[in-house]
């Protein structure tokens, strides 16, 4: 557990996208923590993360603490995936529509080369929040079930 300004909060790891990941097996919660106590702790943590400008929260919930998933759902968390002995819950904190990825089965990326034939120049872009000095052709990931041709056109327009 982490104390911030006299308030209790959950300790997590900040990722390169501005999100925070909390593994409940590693934060030192009492084994018998009640749903109400966890809900209050999570509420305080969410307030802190919002104040810090975090974009998302990933909450890894081990089976022995599965009662915490119900408390998390009352704060807007949803199941992202479950694997073995844990469930991963997610909450988008941003003002815009959620940009959290679905659970991966596979990803299809598309990109387009834009060439100015008169000058020989090629359009390249940099992703926000990613490695600096890493250039690429404009593109993105297709949505599940999206036609690859339509995806290429829509990503190129963006």
PDB file of N, CA and C in Angstrom, residues 63-107:
ATOM      1  N   UNK A  63      -7.371 -14.918  -7.700  1.00  0.00           N
ATOM      2  CA  UNK A  63      -8.592 -15.590  -7.247  1.00  0.00           C
ATOM      3  C   UNK A  63      -8.873 -15.422  -5.751  1.00  0.00           C
ATOM      4  N   UNK A  64      -7.869 -15.517  -4.864  1.00  0.00           N
ATOM      5  CA  UNK A  64      -8.187 -15.349  -3.438  1.00  0.00           C
ATOM      6  C   UNK A  64      -8.766 -13.972  -3.093  1.00  0.00           C
ATOM      7  N   UNK A  65      -8.573 -12.984  -3.947  1.00  0.00           N
ATOM      8  CA  UNK A  65      -9.125 -11.645  -3.721  1.00  0.00           C
ATOM      9  C   UNK A  65     -10.235 -11.318  -4.726  1.00  0.00           C
ATOM     10  N   UNK A  66     -10.867 -12.346  -5.273  1.00  0.00           N
ATOM     11  CA  UNK A  66     -11.861 -12.120  -6.331  1.00  0.00           C
ATOM     12  C   UNK A  66     -13.034 -11.270  -5.860  1.00  0.00           C
ATOM     13  N   UNK A  67     -13.295 -11.224  -4.558  1.00  0.00           N
ATOM     14  CA  UNK A  67     -14.372 -10.349  -4.065  1.00  0.00           C
ATOM     15  C   UNK A  67     -14.081  -8.882  -4.388  1.00  0.00           C
ATOM     16  N   UNK A  68     -12.816  -8.555  -4.599  1.00  0.00           N
ATOM     17  CA  UNK A  68     -12.447  -7.178  -4.943  1.00  0.00           C
ATOM     18  C   UNK A  68     -12.922  -6.802  -6.350  1.00  0.00           C
ATOM     19  N   UNK A  69     -13.154  -7.804  -7.199  1.00  0.00           N
ATOM     20  CA  UNK A  69     -13.641  -7.520  -8.557  1.00  0.00           C
ATOM     21  C   UNK A  69     -15.030  -6.896  -8.508  1.00  0.00           C
ATOM     22  N   UNK A  70     -15.877  -7.372  -7.600  1.00  0.00           N
ATOM     23  CA  UNK A  70     -17.222  -6.798  -7.472  1.00  0.00           C
ATOM     24  C   UNK A  70     -17.136  -5.341  -7.035  1.00  0.00           C
ATOM     25  N   UNK A  71     -16.257  -5.059  -6.082  1.00  0.00           N
ATOM     26  CA  UNK A  71     -16.084  -3.674  -5.631  1.00  0.00           C
ATOM     27  C   UNK A  71     -15.553  -2.810  -6.769  1.00  0.00           C
ATOM     28  N   UNK A  72     -14.600  -3.336  -7.533  1.00  0.00           N
ATOM     29  CA  UNK A  72     -14.034  -2.577  -8.660  1.00  0.00           C
ATOM     30  C   UNK A  72     -15.100  -2.285  -9.713  1.00  0.00           C
ATOM     31  N   UNK A  73     -15.999  -3.248  -9.941  1.00  0.00           N
ATOM     32  CA  UNK A  73     -17.038  -3.031 -10.960  1.00  0.00           C
ATOM     33  C   UNK A  73     -17.948  -1.869 -10.577  1.00  0.00           C
ATOM     34  N   UNK A  74     -18.135  -1.635  -9.287  1.00  0.00           N
ATOM     35  CA  UNK A  74     -18.977  -0.509  -8.866  1.00  0.00           C
ATOM     36  C   UNK A  74     -18.310   0.837  -9.149  1.00  0.00           C
ATOM     37  N   UNK A  75     -17.014   0.815  -9.457  1.00  0.00           N
ATOM     38  CA  UNK A  75     -16.283   2.031  -9.832  1.00  0.00           C
ATOM     39  C   UNK A  75     -16.101   2.128 -11.349  1.00  0.00           C
ATOM     40  N   UNK A  76     -16.723   1.200 -12.092  1.00  0.00           N
ATOM     41  CA  UNK A  76     -16.672   1.265 -13.546  1.00  0.00           C
ATOM     42  C   UNK A  76     -15.716   0.300 -14.217  1.00  0.00           C
ATOM     43  N   UNK A  77     -14.981  -0.494 -13.449  1.00  0.00           N
ATOM     44  CA  UNK A  77     -14.068  -1.467 -14.047  1.00  0.00           C
ATOM     45  C   UNK A  77     -14.857  -2.557 -14.763  1.00  0.00           C
ATOM     46  N   UNK A  78     -14.290  -3.063 -15.844  1.00  0.00           N
ATOM     47  CA  UNK A  78     -14.868  -4.188 -16.575  1.00  0.00           C
ATOM     48  C   UNK A  78     -13.801  -5.263 -16.743  1.00  0.00           C
ATOM     49  N   UNK A  79     -14.258  -6.497 -16.982  1.00  0.00           N
ATOM     50  CA  UNK A  79     -13.317  -7.585 -17.228  1.00  0.00           C
ATOM     51  C   UNK A  79     -12.641  -7.377 -18.571  1.00  0.00           C
ATOM     52  N   UNK A  80     -11.346  -7.516 -18.599  1.00  0.00           N
ATOM     53  CA  UNK A  80     -10.592  -7.476 -19.846  1.00  0.00           C
ATOM     54  C   UNK A  80     -10.285  -8.901 -20.281  1.00  0.00           C
ATOM     55  N   UNK A  81      -9.746  -9.691 -19.365  1.00  0.00           N
ATOM     56  CA  UNK A  81      -9.498 -11.105 -19.631  1.00  0.00           C
ATOM     57  C   UNK A  81      -9.248 -11.832 -18.316  1.00  0.00           C
ATOM     58  N   UNK A  82      -9.286 -13.137 -18.387  1.00  0.00           N
ATOM     59  CA  UNK A  82      -8.938 -13.979 -17.240  1.00  0.00           C
ATOM     60  C   UNK A  82      -7.992 -15.049 -17.743  1.00  0.00           C
ATOM     61  N   UNK A  83      -7.033 -15.365 -16.902  1.00  0.00           N
ATOM     62  CA  UNK A  83      -6.055 -16.369 -17.291  1.00  0.00           C
ATOM     63  C   UNK A  83      -5.570 -17.063 -16.023  1.00  0.00           C
ATOM     64  N   UNK A  84      -5.653 -18.378 -16.010  1.00  0.00           N
ATOM     65  CA  UNK A  84      -5.144 -19.136 -14.872  1.00  0.00           C
ATOM     66  C   UNK A  84      -5.780 -18.714 -13.564  1.00  0.00           C
ATOM     67  N   UNK A  85      -4.984 -18.154 -12.690  1.00  0.00           N
ATOM     68  CA  UNK A  85      -5.421 -17.819 -11.340  1.00  0.00           C
ATOM     69  C   UNK A  85      -5.720 -16.333 -11.129  1.00  0.00           C
ATOM     70  N   UNK A  86      -5.922 -15.572 -12.220  1.00  0.00           N
ATOM     71  CA  UNK A  86      -6.220 -14.150 -12.033  1.00  0.00           C
ATOM     72  C   UNK A  86      -7.164 -13.638 -13.118  1.00  0.00           C
ATOM     73  N   UNK A  87      -7.790 -12.519 -12.811  1.00  0.00           N
ATOM     74  CA  UNK A  87      -8.587 -11.777 -13.791  1.00  0.00           C
ATOM     75  C   UNK A  87      -7.960 -10.395 -13.935  1.00  0.00           C
ATOM     76  N   UNK A  88      -8.003  -9.857 -15.136  1.00  0.00           N
ATOM     77  CA  UNK A  88      -7.506  -8.499 -15.380  1.00  0.00           C
ATOM     78  C   UNK A  88      -8.712  -7.612 -15.666  1.00  0.00           C
ATOM     79  N   UNK A  89      -8.866  -6.581 -14.863  1.00  0.00           N
ATOM     80  CA  UNK A  89      -9.942  -5.613 -15.028  1.00  0.00           C
ATOM     81  C   UNK A  89      -9.346  -4.316 -15.549  1.00  0.00           C
ATOM     82  N   UNK A  90     -10.155  -3.538 -16.237  1.00  0.00           N
ATOM     83  CA  UNK A  90      -9.652  -2.297 -16.827  1.00  0.00           C
ATOM     84  C   UNK A  90     -10.671  -1.178 -16.654  1.00  0.00           C
ATOM     85  N   UNK A  91     -10.136   0.035 -16.533  1.00  0.00           N
ATOM     86  CA  UNK A  91     -10.976   1.228 -16.444  1.00  0.00           C
ATOM     87  C   UNK A  91     -10.300   2.351 -17.213  1.00  0.00           C
ATOM     88  N   UNK A  92     -11.012   2.953 -18.152  1.00  0.00           N
ATOM     89  CA  UNK A  92     -10.516   4.104 -18.908  1.00  0.00           C
ATOM     90  C   UNK A  92     -10.853   5.358 -18.121  1.00  0.00           C
ATOM     91  N   UNK A  93      -9.856   6.180 -17.837  1.00  0.00           N
ATOM     92  CA  UNK A  93     -10.060   7.408 -17.069  1.00  0.00           C
ATOM     93  C   UNK A  93     -10.127   8.654 -17.942  1.00  0.00           C
ATOM     94  N   UNK A  94      -9.735   8.530 -19.200  1.00  0.00           N
ATOM     95  CA  UNK A  94      -9.702   9.679 -20.089  1.00  0.00           C
ATOM     96  C   UNK A  94     -11.086  10.233 -20.376  1.00  0.00           C
ATOM     97  N   UNK A  95     -11.121  11.483 -20.825  1.00  0.00           N
ATOM     98  CA  UNK A  95     -12.378  12.151 -21.171  1.00  0.00           C
ATOM     99  C   UNK A  95     -12.934  11.639 -22.497  1.00  0.00           C
ATOM    100  N   UNK A  96     -12.045  11.206 -23.381  1.00  0.00           N
ATOM    101  CA  UNK A  96     -12.464  10.734 -24.700  1.00  0.00           C
ATOM    102  C   UNK A  96     -12.938   9.282 -24.616  1.00  0.00           C
ATOM    103  N   UNK A  97     -13.403   8.776 -25.750  1.00  0.00           N
ATOM    104  CA  UNK A  97     -13.795   7.374 -25.829  1.00  0.00           C
ATOM    105  C   UNK A  97     -12.586   6.504 -25.492  1.00  0.00           C
ATOM    106  N   UNK A  98     -12.847   5.389 -24.835  1.00  0.00           N
ATOM    107  CA  UNK A  98     -11.762   4.501 -24.407  1.00  0.00           C
ATOM    108  C   UNK A  98     -10.898   4.062 -25.579  1.00  0.00           C
ATOM    109  N   UNK A  99      -9.584   4.121 -25.362  1.00  0.00           N
ATOM    110  CA  UNK A  99      -8.628   3.634 -26.347  1.00  0.00           C
ATOM    111  C   UNK A  99      -7.951   2.358 -25.862  1.00  0.00           C
ATOM    112  N   UNK A 100      -8.524   1.733 -24.832  1.00  0.00           N
ATOM    113  CA  UNK A 100      -7.939   0.497 -24.327  1.00  0.00           C
ATOM    114  C   UNK A 100      -8.131  -0.615 -25.354  1.00  0.00           C
ATOM    115  N   UNK A 101      -7.099  -1.400 -25.586  1.00  0.00           N
ATOM    116  CA  UNK A 101      -7.221  -2.485 -26.559  1.00  0.00           C
ATOM    117  C   UNK A 101      -8.054  -3.629 -26.003  1.00  0.00           C
ATOM    118  N   UNK A 102      -8.728  -4.342 -26.899  1.00  0.00           N
ATOM    119  CA  UNK A 102      -9.393  -5.566 -26.486  1.00  0.00           C
ATOM    120  C   UNK A 102      -8.340  -6.620 -26.196  1.00  0.00           C
ATOM    121  N   UNK A 103      -8.760  -7.726 -25.604  1.00  0.00           N
ATOM    122  CA  UNK A 103      -7.802  -8.794 -25.328  1.00  0.00           C
ATOM    123  C   UNK A 103      -7.347  -9.369 -26.658  1.00  0.00           C
ATOM    124  N   UNK A 104      -6.060  -9.496 -26.814  1.00  0.00           N
ATOM    125  CA  UNK A 104      -5.476  -9.843 -28.110  1.00  0.00           C
ATOM    126  C   UNK A 104      -5.656 -11.315 -28.451  1.00  0.00           C
ATOM    127  N   UNK A 105      -6.180 -11.550 -29.628  1.00  0.00           N
ATOM    128  CA  UNK A 105      -6.072 -12.862 -30.254  1.00  0.00           C
ATOM    129  C   UNK A 105      -5.080 -12.707 -31.395  1.00  0.00           C
ATOM    130  N   UNK A 106      -5.170 -11.566 -32.053  1.00  0.00           N
ATOM    131  CA  UNK A 106      -4.209 -11.168 -33.082  1.00  0.00           C
ATOM    132  C   UNK A 106      -4.474  -9.696 -33.403  1.00  0.00           C
ATOM    133  N   UNK A 107      -3.555  -9.089 -34.080  1.00  0.00           N
ATOM    134  CA  UNK A 107      -3.729  -7.707 -34.510  1.00  0.00           C
ATOM    135  C   UNK A 107      -3.359  -7.612 -35.980  1.00  0.00           C
TER     136      UNK A 107
END
